[in-house]
GROMACS .gro file of C-alpha atoms in nm:
model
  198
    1UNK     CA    1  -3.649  -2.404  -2.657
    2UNK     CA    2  -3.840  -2.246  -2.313
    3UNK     CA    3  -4.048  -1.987  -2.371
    4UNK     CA    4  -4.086  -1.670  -2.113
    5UNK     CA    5  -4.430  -1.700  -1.937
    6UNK     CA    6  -4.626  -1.373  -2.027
    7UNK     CA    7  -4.693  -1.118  -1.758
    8UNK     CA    8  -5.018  -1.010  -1.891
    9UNK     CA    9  -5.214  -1.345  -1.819
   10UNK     CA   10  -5.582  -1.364  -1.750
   11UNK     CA   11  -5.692  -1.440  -1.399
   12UNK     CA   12  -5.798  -1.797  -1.366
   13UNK     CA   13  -6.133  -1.882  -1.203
   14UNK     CA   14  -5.914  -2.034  -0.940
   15UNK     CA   15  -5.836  -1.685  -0.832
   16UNK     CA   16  -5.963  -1.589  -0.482
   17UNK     CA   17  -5.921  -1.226  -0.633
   18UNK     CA   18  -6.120  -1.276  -0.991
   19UNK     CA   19  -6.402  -1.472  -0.832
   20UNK     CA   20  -6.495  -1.171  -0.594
   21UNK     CA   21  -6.338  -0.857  -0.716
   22UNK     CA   22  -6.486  -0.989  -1.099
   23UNK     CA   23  -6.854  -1.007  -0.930
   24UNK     CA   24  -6.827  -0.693  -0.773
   25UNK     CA   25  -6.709  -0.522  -1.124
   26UNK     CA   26  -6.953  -0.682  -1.318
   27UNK     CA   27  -7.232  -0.533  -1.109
   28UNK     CA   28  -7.096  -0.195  -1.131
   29UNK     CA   29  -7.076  -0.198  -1.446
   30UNK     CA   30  -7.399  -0.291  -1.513
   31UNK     CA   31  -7.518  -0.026  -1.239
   32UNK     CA   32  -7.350   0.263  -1.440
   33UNK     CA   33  -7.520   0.110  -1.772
   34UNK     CA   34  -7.883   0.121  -1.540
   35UNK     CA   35  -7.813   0.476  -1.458
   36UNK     CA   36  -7.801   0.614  -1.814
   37UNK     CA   37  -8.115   0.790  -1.897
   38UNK     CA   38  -8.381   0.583  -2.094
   39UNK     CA   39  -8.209   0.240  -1.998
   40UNK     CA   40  -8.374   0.014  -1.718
   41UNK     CA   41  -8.168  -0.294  -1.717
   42UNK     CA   42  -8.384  -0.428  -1.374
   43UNK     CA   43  -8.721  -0.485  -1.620
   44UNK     CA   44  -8.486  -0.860  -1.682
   45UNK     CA   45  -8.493  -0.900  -1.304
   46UNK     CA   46  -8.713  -1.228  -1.171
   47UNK     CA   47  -9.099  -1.119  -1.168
   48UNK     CA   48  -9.232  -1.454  -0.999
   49UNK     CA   49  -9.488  -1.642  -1.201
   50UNK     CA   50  -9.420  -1.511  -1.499
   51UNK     CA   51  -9.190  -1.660  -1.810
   52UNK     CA   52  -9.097  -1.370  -1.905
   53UNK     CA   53  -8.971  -1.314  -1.542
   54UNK     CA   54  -8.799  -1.650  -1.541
   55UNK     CA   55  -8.462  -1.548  -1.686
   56UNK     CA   56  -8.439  -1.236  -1.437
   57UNK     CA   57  -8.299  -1.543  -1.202
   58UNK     CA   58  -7.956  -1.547  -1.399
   59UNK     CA   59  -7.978  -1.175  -1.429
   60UNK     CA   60  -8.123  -1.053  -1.082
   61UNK     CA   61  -7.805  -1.132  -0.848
   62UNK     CA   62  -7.599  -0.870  -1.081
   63UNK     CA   63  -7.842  -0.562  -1.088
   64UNK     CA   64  -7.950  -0.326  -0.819
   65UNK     CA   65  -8.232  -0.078  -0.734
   66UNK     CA   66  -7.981   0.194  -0.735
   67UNK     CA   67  -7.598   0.301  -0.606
   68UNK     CA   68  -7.718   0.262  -0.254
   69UNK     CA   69  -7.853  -0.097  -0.269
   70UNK     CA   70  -7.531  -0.184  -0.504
   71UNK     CA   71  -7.260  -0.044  -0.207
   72UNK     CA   72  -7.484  -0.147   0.068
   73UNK     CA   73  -7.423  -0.529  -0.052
   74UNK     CA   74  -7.063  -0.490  -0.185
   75UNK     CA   75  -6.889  -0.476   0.165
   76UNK     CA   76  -7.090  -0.795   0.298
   77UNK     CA   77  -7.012  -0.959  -0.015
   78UNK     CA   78  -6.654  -0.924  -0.049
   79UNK     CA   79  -6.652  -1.009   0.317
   80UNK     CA   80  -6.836  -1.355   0.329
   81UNK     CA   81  -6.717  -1.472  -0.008
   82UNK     CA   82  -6.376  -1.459   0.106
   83UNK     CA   83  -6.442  -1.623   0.400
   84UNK     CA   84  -6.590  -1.929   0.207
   85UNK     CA   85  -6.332  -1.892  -0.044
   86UNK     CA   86  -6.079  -1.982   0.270
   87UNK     CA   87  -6.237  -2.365   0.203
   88UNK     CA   88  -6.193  -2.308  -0.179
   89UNK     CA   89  -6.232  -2.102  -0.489
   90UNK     CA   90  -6.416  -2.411  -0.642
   91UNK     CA   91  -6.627  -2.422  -0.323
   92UNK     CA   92  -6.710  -2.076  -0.378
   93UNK     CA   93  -6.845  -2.090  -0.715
   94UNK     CA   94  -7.097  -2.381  -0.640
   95UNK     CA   95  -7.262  -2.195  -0.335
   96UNK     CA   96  -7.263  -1.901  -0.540
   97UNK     CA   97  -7.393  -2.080  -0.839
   98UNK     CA   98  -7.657  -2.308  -0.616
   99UNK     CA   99  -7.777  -2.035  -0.391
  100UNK     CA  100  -7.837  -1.800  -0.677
  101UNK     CA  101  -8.018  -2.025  -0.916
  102UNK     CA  102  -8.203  -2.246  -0.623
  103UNK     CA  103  -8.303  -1.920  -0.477
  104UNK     CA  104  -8.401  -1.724  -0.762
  105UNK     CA  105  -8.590  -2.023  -0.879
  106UNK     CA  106  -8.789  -2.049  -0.516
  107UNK     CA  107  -8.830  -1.657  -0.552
  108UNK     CA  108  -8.980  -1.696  -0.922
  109UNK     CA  109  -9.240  -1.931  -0.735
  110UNK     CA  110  -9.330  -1.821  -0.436
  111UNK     CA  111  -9.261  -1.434  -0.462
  112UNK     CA  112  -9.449  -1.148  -0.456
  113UNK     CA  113  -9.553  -0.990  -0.802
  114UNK     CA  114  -9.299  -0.747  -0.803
  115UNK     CA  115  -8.970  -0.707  -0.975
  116UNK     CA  116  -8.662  -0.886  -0.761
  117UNK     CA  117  -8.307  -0.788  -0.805
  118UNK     CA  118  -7.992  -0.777  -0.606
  119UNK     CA  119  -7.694  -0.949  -0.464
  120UNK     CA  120  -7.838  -0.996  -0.133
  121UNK     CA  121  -8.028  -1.323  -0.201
  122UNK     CA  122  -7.627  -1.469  -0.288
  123UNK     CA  123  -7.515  -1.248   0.029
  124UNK     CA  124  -7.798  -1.475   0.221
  125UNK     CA  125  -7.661  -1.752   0.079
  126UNK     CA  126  -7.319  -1.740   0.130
  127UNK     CA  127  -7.392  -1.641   0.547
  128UNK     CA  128  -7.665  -1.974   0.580
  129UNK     CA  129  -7.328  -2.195   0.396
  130UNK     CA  130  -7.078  -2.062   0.642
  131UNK     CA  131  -7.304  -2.109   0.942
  132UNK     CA  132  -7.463  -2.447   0.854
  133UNK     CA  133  -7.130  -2.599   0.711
  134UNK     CA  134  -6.947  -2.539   1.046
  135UNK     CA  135  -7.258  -2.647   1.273
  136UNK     CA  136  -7.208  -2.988   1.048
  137UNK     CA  137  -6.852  -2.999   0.982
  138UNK     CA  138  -6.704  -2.906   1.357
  139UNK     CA  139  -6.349  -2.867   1.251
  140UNK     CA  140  -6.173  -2.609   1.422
  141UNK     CA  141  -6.125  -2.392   1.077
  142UNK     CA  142  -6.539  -2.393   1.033
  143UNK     CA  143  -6.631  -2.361   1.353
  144UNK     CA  144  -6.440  -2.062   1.390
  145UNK     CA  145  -6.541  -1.936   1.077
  146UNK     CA  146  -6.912  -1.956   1.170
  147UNK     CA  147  -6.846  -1.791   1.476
  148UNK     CA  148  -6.710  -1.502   1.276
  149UNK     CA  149  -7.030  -1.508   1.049
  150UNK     CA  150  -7.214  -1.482   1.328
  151UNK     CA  151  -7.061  -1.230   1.490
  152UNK     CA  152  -7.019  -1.008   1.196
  153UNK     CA  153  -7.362  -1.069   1.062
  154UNK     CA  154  -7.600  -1.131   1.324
  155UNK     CA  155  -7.822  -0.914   1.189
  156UNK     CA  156  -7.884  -1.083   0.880
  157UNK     CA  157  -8.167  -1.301   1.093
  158UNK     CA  158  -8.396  -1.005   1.080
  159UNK     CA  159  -8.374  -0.972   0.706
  160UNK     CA  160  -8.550  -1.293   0.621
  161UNK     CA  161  -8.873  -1.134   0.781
  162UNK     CA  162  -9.118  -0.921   0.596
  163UNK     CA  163  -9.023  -0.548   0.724
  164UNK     CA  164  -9.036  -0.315   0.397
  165UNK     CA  165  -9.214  -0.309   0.116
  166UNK     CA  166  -8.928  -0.226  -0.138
  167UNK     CA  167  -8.726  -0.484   0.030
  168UNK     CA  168  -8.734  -0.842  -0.130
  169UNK     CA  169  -8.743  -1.064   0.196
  170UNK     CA  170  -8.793  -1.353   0.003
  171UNK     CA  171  -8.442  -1.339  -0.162
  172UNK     CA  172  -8.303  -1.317   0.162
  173UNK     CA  173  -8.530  -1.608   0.282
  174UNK     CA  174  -8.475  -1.856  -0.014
  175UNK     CA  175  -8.087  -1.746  -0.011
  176UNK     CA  176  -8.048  -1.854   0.323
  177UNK     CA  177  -8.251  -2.190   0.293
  178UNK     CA  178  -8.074  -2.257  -0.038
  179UNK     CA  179  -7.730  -2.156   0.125
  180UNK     CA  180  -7.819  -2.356   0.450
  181UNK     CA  181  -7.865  -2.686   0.266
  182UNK     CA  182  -7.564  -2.647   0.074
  183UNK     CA  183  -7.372  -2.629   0.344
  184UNK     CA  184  -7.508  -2.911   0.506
  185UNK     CA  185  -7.488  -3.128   0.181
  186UNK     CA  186  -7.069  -3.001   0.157
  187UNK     CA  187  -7.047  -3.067   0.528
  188UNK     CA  188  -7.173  -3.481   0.540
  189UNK     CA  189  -6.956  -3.480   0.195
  190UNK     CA  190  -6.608  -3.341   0.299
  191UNK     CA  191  -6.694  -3.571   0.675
  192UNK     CA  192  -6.719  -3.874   0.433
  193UNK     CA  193  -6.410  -3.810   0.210
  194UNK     CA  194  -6.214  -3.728   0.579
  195UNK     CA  195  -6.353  -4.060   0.730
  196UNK     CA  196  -6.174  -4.288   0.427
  197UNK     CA  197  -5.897  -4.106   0.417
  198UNK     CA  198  -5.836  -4.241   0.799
   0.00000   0.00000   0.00000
């Protein structure tokens, strides 16, 4: 006999909804645990050259410096991964997972000796895939898309250049490179797979 479907059902990582509004929790939460007195979750952050520091790259893209480096990257965020999202939720997750770990890894070696966390290395990543995927794809859908990116986020150019101390340029600079070649790798892939479909 058929069974009712339950209402209360976990959101699948197919969800355009879980896959950004879950990020965005996750650091929040982890932001009110940082704020507690006597805890200092952003000592697991990556601290280049050092083992220790090594796991901080699976740890650094969810904590923050504070509540005003956390909002400043939740609106970009939310923004640009639902714009790549608009290609797939499964597309999402790869330059999220690639730019993170490629980039955290190329921050771990080439950093400075400081503590690195934040969002904004993904955030870097996400604008270089939207930009390089529709320079290399040229479909109507990317192109437009990257002239969105671009309009919206010109301004992320300036952020790959050394400008403040407390600011990690080089997450910005490896999330952009690592986010830039990813798009370019899903770009000649998705032009093959179109080409034998004709």
């Amino acid at each position: 006999m058929p069974t009712k479907k339950s209402s209360l059902s976990i959101p699948p990582l197919a969800s355009k909804r879980f896959a950004i509004v879950g990020i965005i929790l996750l650091c929040t939460l982890l932001q009110i645990a940082n704020s507690v007195p006597g805890i200092n979750l952003n000592g697991l952050g990556i601290y280049p050259r050092n083992l220790t520091g090594l796991t901080g790259i699976f740890f650094a893209p969810f904590l923050h410096g504070g509540w005003v480096h956390l909002l400043s990257n939740m609106v970009p965020f939310a923004v640009l991964g639902w714009l790549v999202c608009q290609y797939s939720v499964k597309r999402f997750w790869a330059v999220f997972v690639f730019t993170a770990l490629t980039g955290g890894l190329l921050v771990w070696l080439f950093g400075r000796a400081n503590i690195h966390v934040g969002l904004s290395g993904v955030l870097y990543g996400l604008w270089g895939f939207l930009i390089s995927y529709g320079i290399m794809h040229r479909s109507f859908k990317a192109i437009l898309i990257s002239v969105c990116v671009v309009f919206l986020y010109s301004g992320f150019i300036w952020g790959v250049l050394p400008q403040r101390p407390h600011i990690s340029f080089e997450s910005h600079l490896f999330g952009a490179i690592a986010g830039i070649f990813i798009g370019y790798y899903f770009a000649k892939q998705d032009k093959k797979s179109n080409s034998r479909k004709l």
